[in-house]
mmCIF file of C-alpha atoms in Angstrom:
data_model
loop_
_atom_site.group_PDB
_atom_site.id
_atom_site.type_symbol
_atom_site.label_atom_id
_atom_site.label_comp_id
_atom_site.label_asym_id
_atom_site.label_seq_id
_atom_site.Cartn_x
_atom_site.Cartn_y
_atom_site.Cartn_z
ATOM 1 C CA MET D 2 0.068 -0.072 0.235
ATOM 2 C CA VAL D 3 1.455 3.480 -1.083
ATOM 3 C CA LEU D 4 0.606 6.354 1.231
ATOM 4 C CA ALA D 5 0.237 9.350 -0.865
ATOM 5 C CA GLY D 6 1.316 12.650 0.553
ATOM 6 C CA LEU D 7 3.419 11.310 3.128
ATOM 7 C CA SER D 8 7.255 12.299 4.237
ATOM 8 C CA SER D 9 9.516 9.893 2.615
ATOM 9 C CA LEU D 10 11.291 7.056 4.753
ATOM 10 C CA VAL D 11 12.806 8.402 8.059
ATOM 11 C CA PRO D 12 16.428 7.029 7.489
ATOM 12 C CA SER D 13 17.440 7.618 11.109
ATOM 13 C CA MET D 14 14.480 5.182 12.181
ATOM 14 C CA ALA D 15 14.711 2.814 9.182
ATOM 15 C CA GLN D 16 17.676 0.961 10.540
ATOM 16 C CA ASN D 17 15.577 -0.061 14.071
ATOM 17 C CA ALA D 18 12.502 -0.648 12.574
ATOM 18 C CA GLN D 19 12.399 -4.046 13.674
ATOM 19 C CA ASN D 20 12.997 -3.230 17.210
ATOM 20 C CA PRO D 21 10.384 -0.330 18.171
ATOM 21 C CA GLN D 22 7.137 -1.655 19.745
ATOM 22 C CA ARG D 23 4.501 -1.436 16.764
ATOM 23 C CA LEU D 24 1.159 -0.417 18.178
ATOM 24 C CA ARG D 25 -1.863 -1.229 16.015
ATOM 25 C CA ALA D 26 -3.956 1.685 15.130
ATOM 26 C CA ARG D 27 -7.091 2.500 13.102
ATOM 27 C CA VAL D 28 -6.450 6.066 11.559
ATOM 28 C CA ALA D 29 -8.353 8.088 8.821
ATOM 29 C CA ALA D 30 -6.565 10.616 6.788
ATOM 30 C CA PRO D 31 -6.962 12.613 3.530
ATOM 31 C CA THR D 32 -3.602 11.202 2.471
ATOM 32 C CA ILE D 33 -4.324 7.453 3.327
ATOM 33 C CA LYS D 34 -6.592 5.516 0.952
ATOM 34 C CA ASN D 35 -8.585 8.872 0.147
ATOM 35 C CA GLY D 36 -9.679 9.124 3.816
ATOM 36 C CA ARG D 37 -11.051 5.805 4.278
ATOM 37 C CA PRO D 38 -10.213 3.940 7.714
ATOM 38 C CA THR D 39 -7.311 1.637 7.510
ATOM 39 C CA ASP D 40 -4.825 0.031 10.139
ATOM 40 C CA ILE D 41 -1.234 1.092 10.617
ATOM 41 C CA TYR D 42 1.328 0.315 13.181
ATOM 42 C CA ILE D 43 2.782 3.129 15.006
ATOM 43 C CA LEU D 44 6.330 3.035 16.393
ATOM 44 C CA SER D 45 6.669 6.400 18.235
ATOM 45 C CA ALA D 46 5.592 10.020 17.965
ATOM 46 C CA ASN D 47 8.172 12.743 17.845
ATOM 47 C CA GLY D 48 6.575 15.929 18.813
ATOM 48 C CA PRO D 49 3.781 16.641 16.274
ATOM 49 C CA ALA D 50 4.840 13.776 14.015
ATOM 50 C CA VAL D 51 3.897 10.055 14.381
ATOM 51 C CA GLN D 52 6.345 7.560 12.726
ATOM 52 C CA PHE D 53 4.571 4.390 11.496
ATOM 53 C CA VAL D 54 4.987 1.346 9.214
ATOM 54 C CA GLU D 55 2.046 0.081 6.943
ATOM 55 C CA SER D 56 2.441 -3.309 8.383
ATOM 56 C CA ARG D 57 3.984 -5.592 11.220
ATOM 57 C CA GLU D 58 6.298 -6.800 8.811
ATOM 58 C CA SER D 59 7.255 -3.516 7.025
ATOM 59 C CA GLN D 60 10.637 -1.984 7.244
ATOM 60 C CA GLU D 61 9.761 1.199 5.810
ATOM 61 C CA VAL D 62 9.025 3.978 8.345
ATOM 62 C CA LEU D 63 6.883 6.691 7.539
ATOM 63 C CA GLN D 64 5.712 9.867 9.056
ATOM 64 C CA GLN D 65 2.921 12.100 9.091
ATOM 65 C CA MET D 66 1.814 15.082 11.253
ATOM 66 C CA ALA D 67 -0.640 13.967 14.040
ATOM 67 C CA SER D 68 -2.858 16.676 13.032
ATOM 68 C CA ALA D 69 -3.171 15.519 9.558
ATOM 69 C CA PHE D 70 -5.105 12.228 11.179
ATOM 70 C CA LYS D 71 -8.951 12.849 11.140
ATOM 71 C CA THR D 72 -9.078 9.993 13.464
ATOM 72 C CA LEU D 73 -6.528 8.234 15.058
ATOM 73 C CA TYR D 74 -7.126 5.226 17.763
ATOM 74 C CA ILE D 75 -4.587 3.036 19.132
ATOM 75 C CA PHE D 76 -5.745 -0.800 19.910
ATOM 76 C CA GLU D 77 -5.482 -1.985 23.221
ATOM 77 C CA THR D 78 -2.390 -4.376 23.600
ATOM 78 C CA ASP D 79 -2.633 -7.731 25.436
ATOM 79 C CA ASP D 80 -0.883 -6.502 28.581
ATOM 80 C CA PHE D 81 -3.309 -3.627 28.607
ATOM 81 C CA VAL D 82 -6.274 -5.682 28.470
ATOM 82 C CA ASP D 83 -4.607 -7.965 31.324
ATOM 83 C CA ALA D 84 -4.322 -4.766 33.583
ATOM 84 C CA LYS D 85 -7.763 -3.766 32.578
ATOM 85 C CA VAL D 86 -8.889 -7.498 33.863
ATOM 86 C CA ALA D 87 -7.207 -7.222 37.232
ATOM 87 C CA MET D 88 -9.045 -3.721 37.705
ATOM 88 C CA GLU D 89 -12.612 -5.372 36.838
ATOM 89 C CA ASN D 90 -11.767 -7.814 39.278
ATOM 90 C CA ARG D 91 -11.237 -5.289 41.980
ATOM 91 C CA LYS D 92 -7.501 -6.459 42.173
ATOM 92 C CA TYR D 93 -6.740 -2.573 42.329
ATOM 93 C CA GLN D 94 -3.062 -2.822 43.552
ATOM 94 C CA GLU D 95 -2.105 -5.348 41.079
ATOM 95 C CA ALA D 96 -3.962 -3.393 38.378
ATOM 96 C CA ARG D 97 -2.289 -0.306 39.602
ATOM 97 C CA ASN D 98 1.378 -1.554 39.423
ATOM 98 C CA LYS D 99 0.434 -2.841 35.659
ATOM 99 C CA PHE D 100 -0.798 0.267 34.506
ATOM 100 C CA HIS D 101 2.247 2.266 35.903
ATOM 101 C CA ALA D 102 4.460 0.196 34.177
ATOM 102 C CA LEU D 103 2.597 0.498 30.911
ATOM 103 C CA VAL D 104 2.594 4.167 30.914
ATOM 104 C CA ASN D 105 6.454 3.931 30.826
ATOM 105 C CA LYS D 106 6.481 0.982 28.128
ATOM 106 C CA TYR D 107 4.496 3.009 25.822
ATOM 107 C CA ALA D 108 5.943 6.390 26.681
ATOM 108 C CA SER D 109 6.894 6.997 23.010
ATOM 109 C CA THR D 110 3.430 7.990 22.181
ATOM 110 C CA LEU D 111 2.453 10.135 24.943
ATOM 111 C CA SER D 112 2.204 13.042 22.605
ATOM 112 C CA ILE D 113 -0.661 11.183 20.697
ATOM 113 C CA LYS D 114 -4.109 12.230 21.740
ATOM 114 C CA ASP D 115 -5.774 9.526 23.656
ATOM 115 C CA SER D 116 -2.686 7.332 23.297
ATOM 116 C CA LEU D 117 -1.919 4.033 24.939
ATOM 117 C CA SER D 118 0.247 5.437 27.682
ATOM 118 C CA ALA D 119 -2.154 8.179 28.388
ATOM 119 C CA ARG D 120 -4.993 5.762 29.026
ATOM 120 C CA ALA D 121 -2.783 3.791 30.917
ATOM 121 C CA ALA D 122 -2.129 6.880 33.321
ATOM 122 C CA VAL D 123 -5.730 7.524 33.729
ATOM 123 C CA TYR D 124 -6.368 4.029 34.733
ATOM 124 C CA GLU D 125 -3.551 4.099 37.166
ATOM 125 C CA LEU D 126 -5.266 7.204 38.704
ATOM 126 C CA GLU D 127 -8.452 5.662 38.688
ATOM 127 C CA CYS D 128 -7.242 2.435 40.635
ATOM 128 C CA ALA D 129 -5.820 4.672 43.397
ATOM 129 C CA MET D 130 -9.233 6.600 43.331
ATOM 130 C CA ARG D 131 -11.072 3.196 43.914
ATOM 131 C CA MET D 132 -8.618 2.292 46.671
ATOM 132 C CA MET D 133 -9.727 5.433 48.494
ATOM 133 C CA ASP D 134 -5.864 6.161 48.791
ATOM 134 C CA TRP D 135 -5.943 9.918 48.559
ATOM 135 C CA ALA D 136 -2.383 10.432 49.315
ATOM 136 C CA GLY D 137 -1.785 8.147 46.441
ATOM 137 C CA VAL D 138 -3.886 10.114 44.282
ATOM 138 C CA LYS D 139 -2.585 13.344 45.191
ATOM 139 C CA GLY D 140 0.945 11.933 44.156
ATOM 140 C CA LEU D 141 -0.147 10.603 40.869
ATOM 141 C CA ALA D 142 -2.140 13.773 39.763
ATOM 142 C CA ALA D 143 1.021 15.973 40.851
ATOM 143 C CA LYS D 144 2.985 13.951 38.304
ATOM 144 C CA PHE D 145 0.668 13.238 35.958
ATOM 145 C CA PRO D 146 2.641 12.820 32.635
ATOM 146 C CA VAL D 147 0.022 13.637 30.105
ATOM 147 C CA ARG D 148 -0.995 17.124 28.920
ATOM 148 C CA GLY D 149 -4.621 17.876 29.319
ATOM 149 C CA ALA D 150 -4.990 18.380 25.587
ATOM 150 C CA ASN D 151 -3.891 14.775 24.837
ATOM 151 C CA LEU D 152 -6.523 13.249 26.845
ATOM 152 C CA SER D 153 -10.298 12.606 26.126
ATOM 153 C CA PRO D 154 -12.884 15.086 27.553
ATOM 154 C CA SER D 155 -14.045 12.146 30.181
ATOM 155 C CA ALA D 156 -10.355 11.825 30.935
ATOM 156 C CA GLN D 157 -9.866 15.497 31.373
ATOM 157 C CA ASN D 158 -12.746 15.521 34.064
ATOM 158 C CA ASP D 159 -11.197 12.473 35.623
ATOM 159 C CA LEU D 160 -8.069 14.621 36.322
ATOM 160 C CA GLU D 161 -9.915 17.399 37.763
ATOM 161 C CA VAL D 162 -11.808 15.074 40.028
ATOM 162 C CA ALA D 163 -8.493 13.507 41.282
ATOM 163 C CA LYS D 164 -7.089 16.998 41.900
ATOM 164 C CA ILE D 165 -10.063 17.715 43.843
ATOM 165 C CA MET D 166 -9.713 14.379 45.761
ATOM 166 C CA ALA D 167 -6.198 15.146 46.472
ATOM 167 C CA LEU D 168 -7.201 17.896 48.621
ATOM 168 C CA ILE D 169 -8.559 15.518 51.148
ATOM 169 C CA PRO D 170 -5.448 14.379 52.827
ATOM 170 C CA ASP D 171 -4.400 18.099 53.039
ATOM 171 C CA LYS D 172 -7.586 18.575 54.985
ATOM 172 C CA ASP D 173 -8.003 21.470 52.414
ATOM 173 C CA TRP D 174 -11.851 21.850 52.994
ATOM 174 C CA ASN D 175 -12.349 25.175 51.747
ATOM 175 C CA GLY D 176 -10.830 24.039 48.637
ATOM 176 C CA VAL D 177 -12.963 21.014 48.407
ATOM 177 C CA LYS D 178 -16.085 22.793 48.816
ATOM 178 C CA SER D 179 -14.965 25.656 46.303
ATOM 179 C CA ARG D 180 -13.969 23.387 43.527
ATOM 180 C CA ALA D 181 -16.109 20.398 43.936
ATOM 181 C CA GLY D 182 -19.099 23.065 43.864
ATOM 182 C CA SER D 183 -17.700 24.695 40.791
ATOM 183 C CA PHE D 184 -17.210 21.048 39.161
ATOM 184 C CA LEU D 185 -20.749 19.939 39.649
ATOM 185 C CA ALA D 186 -22.121 23.340 38.393
ATOM 186 C CA THR D 187 -19.949 23.768 35.304
ATOM 187 C CA LYS D 188 -18.840 20.041 34.151
ATOM 188 C CA LYS D 189 -22.508 19.200 32.370
ATOM 189 C CA ASN D 190 -20.711 16.486 30.736
ATOM 190 C CA ALA D 191 -19.397 14.679 33.804
ATOM 191 C CA THR D 192 -20.080 10.967 34.428
ATOM 192 C CA ARG D 193 -22.333 9.854 37.291
ATOM 193 C CA LEU D 194 -19.059 8.607 39.031
ATOM 194 C CA GLN D 195 -17.383 11.621 38.628
ATOM 195 C CA GLN D 196 -20.397 13.765 40.156
ATOM 196 C CA ALA D 197 -20.562 10.894 43.004
ATOM 197 C CA ARG D 198 -16.831 11.485 43.930
ATOM 198 C CA MET D 199 -17.374 15.102 44.148
ATOM 199 C CA LYS D 200 -20.623 14.714 46.313
ATOM 200 C CA TYR D 201 -18.562 12.221 48.581
ATOM 201 C CA ALA D 202 -15.603 15.173 48.979
ATOM 202 C CA LEU D 203 -18.208 17.626 49.836
ATOM 203 C CA GLY D 204 -20.066 15.176 52.320
ATOM 204 C CA ALA D 205 -16.502 14.604 54.221
ATOM 205 C CA ALA D 206 -16.088 18.475 54.186
ATOM 206 C CA ALA D 207 -19.841 18.747 55.837
ATOM 207 C CA MET D 208 -18.781 15.899 58.447
ATOM 208 C CA VAL D 209 -15.512 18.405 59.562
ATOM 209 C CA ALA D 210 -17.751 21.447 59.786
ATOM 210 C CA GLN D 211 -20.262 19.206 61.844
ATOM 211 C CA ASP D 212 -23.226 19.626 59.414
ATOM 212 C CA TRP D 213 -24.496 16.253 60.160
ATOM 213 C CA ASN D 214 -27.723 16.924 57.949
ATOM 214 C CA LYS D 215 -25.690 18.449 55.225
ATOM 215 C CA ALA D 216 -23.342 15.451 55.185
ATOM 216 C CA LEU D 217 -25.957 12.970 55.086
ATOM 217 C CA ASP D 218 -27.453 14.524 52.173
ATOM 218 C CA TYR D 219 -24.118 14.272 50.140
ATOM 219 C CA PHE D 220 -23.532 11.089 51.023
ATOM 220 C CA ALA D 221 -27.076 9.815 50.003
ATOM 221 C CA GLU D 222 -26.852 11.654 46.600
ATOM 222 C CA ALA D 223 -23.546 10.113 46.128
ATOM 223 C CA LEU D 224 -24.807 6.771 46.777
ATOM 224 C CA VAL D 225 -27.758 7.324 44.294
ATOM 225 C CA LEU D 226 -24.996 8.284 41.794
ATOM 226 C CA LEU D 227 -22.928 5.463 41.874
ATOM 227 C CA HIS D 228 -25.497 2.829 41.010
ATOM 228 C CA GLY D 229 -23.036 0.232 41.776
ATOM 229 C CA SER D 230 -20.302 1.642 39.925
ATOM 230 C CA ASP D 231 -17.693 1.896 42.875
ATOM 231 C CA GLU D 232 -18.437 -0.590 45.699
ATOM 232 C CA GLU D 233 -15.665 0.883 47.781
ATOM 233 C CA LEU D 234 -17.098 4.168 47.838
ATOM 234 C CA ALA D 235 -20.832 3.169 48.077
ATOM 235 C CA SER D 236 -19.632 1.464 51.060
ATOM 236 C CA ALA D 237 -17.640 4.440 52.514
ATOM 237 C CA CYS D 238 -20.769 6.557 51.944
ATOM 238 C CA VAL D 239 -22.854 4.276 54.226
ATOM 239 C CA ALA D 240 -20.123 4.187 56.764
ATOM 240 C CA ARG D 241 -20.034 7.716 56.770
ATOM 241 C CA SER D 242 -23.515 8.306 56.796
ATOM 242 C CA LEU D 243 -23.719 6.252 60.246
ATOM 243 C CA ASP D 244 -20.628 8.103 61.686
ATOM 244 C CA ALA D 245 -22.869 11.402 61.103
ATOM 245 C CA TYR D 246 -26.111 9.537 62.715
ATOM 246 C CA LEU D 247 -23.938 8.542 65.763
ATOM 247 C CA ARG D 248 -22.632 12.022 66.241
ATOM 248 C CA MET D 249 -26.101 13.505 66.460
ATOM 249 C CA PRO D 250 -27.076 14.854 69.817
ATOM 250 C CA ASP D 251 -30.595 12.312 69.792
ATOM 251 C CA VAL D 252 -28.710 9.485 68.852
ATOM 252 C CA VAL D 253 -25.664 10.134 71.494
ATOM 253 C CA LYS D 254 -28.857 10.476 73.998
ATOM 254 C CA PHE D 255 -30.530 7.460 73.080
ATOM 255 C CA PHE D 256 -27.469 4.742 73.439
ATOM 256 C CA GLU D 257 -26.617 6.576 76.836
ATOM 257 C CA ASN D 258 -29.984 5.567 78.311
ATOM 258 C CA PRO D 259 -29.201 2.943 80.915
ATOM 259 C CA VAL D 260 -32.056 0.637 79.556
ATOM 260 C CA VAL D 261 -30.813 0.693 76.036
ATOM 261 C CA SER D 262 -27.190 0.414 77.013
ATOM 262 C CA SER D 263 -27.811 -2.509 79.220
ATOM 263 C CA ALA D 264 -30.128 -4.370 76.506
ATOM 264 C CA VAL D 265 -27.126 -3.795 73.963
ATOM 265 C CA GLU D 266 -24.395 -5.346 76.119
ATOM 266 C CA SER D 267 -27.022 -8.101 76.964
ATOM 267 C CA ARG D 268 -27.312 -8.746 73.234
ATOM 268 C CA LYS D 269 -23.710 -9.305 72.742
ATOM 269 C CA ASN D 270 -23.852 -12.666 74.399
ATOM 270 C CA ASN D 271 -27.685 -13.520 74.127
ATOM 271 C CA PRO D 272 -29.150 -12.831 70.847
ATOM 272 C CA GLU D 273 -32.583 -12.857 72.566
ATOM 273 C CA ALA D 274 -32.023 -9.677 74.352
ATOM 274 C CA VAL D 275 -34.461 -7.038 73.342
ATOM 275 C CA ILE D 276 -34.881 -3.261 73.933
ATOM 276 C CA PRO D 277 -37.990 -2.895 75.727
ATOM 277 C CA ASP D 278 -40.973 -2.152 73.441
ATOM 278 C CA SER D 279 -41.470 1.392 75.439
ATOM 279 C CA ARG D 280 -37.826 2.417 74.325
ATOM 280 C CA MET D 281 -37.910 0.990 70.792
ATOM 281 C CA LYS D 282 -41.309 3.241 70.176
ATOM 282 C CA SER D 283 -39.645 6.426 71.473
ATOM 283 C CA ARG D 284 -36.622 5.995 69.437
ATOM 284 C CA PRO D 285 -35.661 9.148 67.838
ATOM 285 C CA ALA D 286 -36.146 9.486 63.837
ATOM 286 C CA PRO D 287 -32.231 9.500 63.202
ATOM 287 C CA VAL D 288 -32.029 6.123 65.150
ATOM 288 C CA LYS D 289 -34.354 4.829 62.766
ATOM 289 C CA GLU D 290 -32.792 6.064 59.569
ATOM 290 C CA ALA D 291 -29.308 4.553 60.964
ATOM 291 C CA ALA D 292 -31.350 1.180 61.492
ATOM 292 C CA ALA D 293 -32.212 1.105 57.992
ATOM 293 C CA LEU D 294 -28.973 2.368 56.137
ATOM 294 C CA TYR D 295 -27.295 -0.336 58.519
ATOM 295 C CA ARG D 296 -29.415 -3.141 57.195
ATOM 296 C CA LEU D 297 -29.191 -1.630 53.735
ATOM 297 C CA HIS D 298 -25.426 -2.060 53.813
ATOM 298 C CA GLU D 299 -25.849 -5.729 54.779
ATOM 299 C CA LEU D 300 -27.948 -6.207 51.848
ATOM 300 C CA MET D 301 -26.096 -4.581 49.529
ATOM 301 C CA PHE D 302 -22.551 -5.557 50.702
ATOM 302 C CA PRO D 303 -23.013 -8.991 52.506
ATOM 303 C CA ASP D 304 -19.372 -9.908 52.209
ATOM 304 C CA ARG D 305 -18.163 -6.595 53.753
ATOM 305 C CA ASN D 306 -17.122 -5.367 57.213
ATOM 306 C CA LEU D 307 -18.790 -2.391 57.757
ATOM 307 C CA PHE D 308 -17.135 -1.545 61.009
ATOM 308 C CA CYS D 309 -13.578 -1.685 58.796
ATOM 309 C CA GLY D 310 -15.153 0.480 56.074
ATOM 310 C CA PHE D 311 -16.205 2.980 58.156
ATOM 311 C CA LEU D 312 -12.052 3.185 59.695
ATOM 312 C CA GLN D 313 -11.052 3.204 55.966
ATOM 313 C CA ALA D 314 -13.438 6.015 54.882
ATOM 314 C CA SER D 315 -12.295 8.087 58.015
ATOM 315 C CA GLY D 316 -8.763 7.507 57.240
ATOM 316 C CA ARG D 317 -8.256 5.637 60.384
ATOM 317 C CA CYS D 318 -7.083 1.884 60.603
ATOM 318 C CA CYS D 319 -6.777 -0.536 63.595
ATOM 319 C CA SER D 320 -3.226 0.020 64.427
ATOM 320 C CA ARG D 321 -4.061 3.626 65.437
ATOM 321 C CA GLN D 322 -5.592 2.609 68.496
ATOM 322 C CA GLY D 323 -3.163 4.301 71.023
ATOM 323 C CA SER D 324 -3.280 7.169 69.146
ATOM 324 C CA ARG D 325 -7.213 8.134 69.253
ATOM 325 C CA THR D 326 -8.620 11.298 70.580
ATOM 326 C CA ALA D 327 -11.124 10.717 73.617
ATOM 327 C CA ALA D 328 -13.843 11.905 70.949
ATOM 328 C CA GLU D 329 -12.659 9.438 68.739
ATOM 329 C CA LYS D 330 -12.826 6.862 71.066
ATOM 330 C CA ALA D 331 -16.062 7.936 72.338
ATOM 331 C CA VAL D 332 -17.825 7.699 68.730
ATOM 332 C CA ILE D 333 -16.046 4.164 68.043
ATOM 333 C CA LYS D 334 -17.721 2.995 71.276
ATOM 334 C CA LEU D 335 -21.016 4.234 70.180
ATOM 335 C CA ARG D 336 -20.680 2.723 67.073
ATOM 336 C CA GLY D 337 -19.578 -0.572 68.570
ATOM 337 C CA ARG D 338 -22.771 -0.430 70.212
ATOM 338 C CA LEU D 339 -24.697 -0.074 66.680
ATOM 339 C CA PHE D 340 -22.768 -3.006 65.356
ATOM 340 C CA ALA D 341 -23.186 -5.236 68.481
ATOM 341 C CA GLY D 342 -26.317 -6.717 66.578
ATOM 342 C CA ARG D 343 -29.687 -5.542 64.889
ATOM 343 C CA TYR D 344 -31.169 -4.581 67.940
ATOM 344 C CA PHE D 345 -32.814 -1.571 66.178
ATOM 345 C CA PHE D 346 -35.437 -4.041 64.867
ATOM 346 C CA ASN D 347 -37.590 -5.955 67.711
ATOM 347 C CA LYS D 348 -35.883 -9.295 68.769
ATOM 348 C CA GLY D 349 -33.588 -8.859 65.861
ATOM 349 C CA ARG D 350 -36.188 -9.276 63.202
ATOM 350 C CA LEU D 351 -37.341 -6.888 60.535
ATOM 351 C CA PRO D 352 -40.118 -4.504 61.285
ATOM 352 C CA VAL D 353 -43.800 -5.526 61.405
ATOM 353 C CA ARG D 354 -44.151 -3.706 57.834
ATOM 354 C CA GLY D 355 -41.805 -6.436 56.567
ATOM 355 C CA GLY D 356 -38.874 -6.841 54.459
ATOM 356 C CA ASP D 357 -40.785 -5.303 51.282
ATOM 357 C CA GLY D 358 -41.939 -2.165 53.439
ATOM 358 C CA LEU D 359 -38.087 -1.681 54.476
ATOM 359 C CA CYS D 360 -37.047 -1.976 51.013
ATOM 360 C CA VAL D 361 -39.649 0.783 49.609
ATOM 361 C CA GLU D 362 -38.158 2.633 52.337
ATOM 362 C CA PHE D 363 -34.646 2.427 51.525
ATOM 363 C CA PHE D 364 -35.623 3.438 48.039
ATOM 364 C CA LEU D 365 -37.116 6.586 49.132
ATOM 365 C CA PHE D 366 -34.018 7.320 51.316
ATOM 366 C CA LEU D 367 -31.755 6.786 48.712
ATOM 367 C CA GLN D 368 -33.894 8.920 46.123
ATOM 368 C CA ALA D 369 -33.239 11.932 48.684
ATOM 369 C CA GLU D 370 -36.757 12.459 48.809
ATOM 370 C CA ALA D 371 -37.871 15.681 50.865
ATOM 371 C CA SER D 372 -39.483 15.032 54.216
ATOM 372 C CA PRO D 373 -40.834 17.330 57.029
ATOM 373 C CA GLY D 374 -38.005 15.708 59.428
ATOM 374 C CA VAL D 375 -34.729 15.935 57.847
ATOM 375 C CA SER D 376 -34.199 17.972 54.664
ATOM 376 C CA GLY D 377 -33.587 15.976 51.738
ATOM 377 C CA LYS D 378 -34.146 12.472 53.188
ATOM 378 C CA GLU D 379 -36.991 10.178 53.794
ATOM 379 C CA THR D 380 -37.288 9.021 57.368
ATOM 380 C CA ALA D 381 -37.584 5.315 57.771
ATOM 381 C CA SER D 382 -39.913 3.618 60.412
#
């Protein structure tokens, strides 16, 4: 095949044509087959020019300005697909390492828009975000190897989201509120996952400001937006929501009631121990909502330990027990009581209205319907 209008053989590269990585790409350009799509094999990109061969076996290296291609898409290689499979199987650290290696392996194509190396860099960042490794996200975003102009529009949004999430380890909550709010207001093409991450960040900022109701709204909105796309973040939204409930004065007071605390302690060793009906009927609305949300997490993520999810979501780990403040210990003590058993429900069973009724309430809660009790949420019974 003769590609009319291209520069002649590139002598300096011809002698090494057998050695460079050859990446199959589908291109369309007026100078190639009259603009009809065809496959070429890219060797590298030197600034604005792309060096390639017409077939895997060809030794004649040709060159064309990247801007002359109407379309240019580099197909995923076997090792790239392997990294994606690891990511899809939630082996995020393994996938992250593989994508990092691919960024370097295909670095010679970085100047091409949406190149294989650029996509690997975006996926490496995505793995760090799914691991909720905000410090790692900060490091990757600060040294991101691809110019924004060489990313797809969605990847550009991913990078901006990552830079906002990178403010979390620095505890720059004013920056989080300003930039996340601006992103949601201006990025009309943002994906649901991108929007959910911004809602989560805003919820975390509201937690620091001790605005529990606003935090609950943000976490509920994030959970709706996620729709199963990121289980780690969804679980964290529930954990942080329960954290907000447990800090509410009415909930704290409920747990501190001697009758309630005694029943909770008894229930740890005796599943039949129950909170007296008189106390169950007087449960404040946040306690009922927390109960429904806790049960929702059990239904959504039966293989996840919610307590550990809370520790991860709040940036804590079990090894930090000796360094916790008195306030942190108090919250964790209350949380331990919450997880002692489903004592919110009479005799550990679902309410009289039954599982279907409770599921409907979960749906209403997640849809963030307004209610007279707490703005932006439906109260569970």
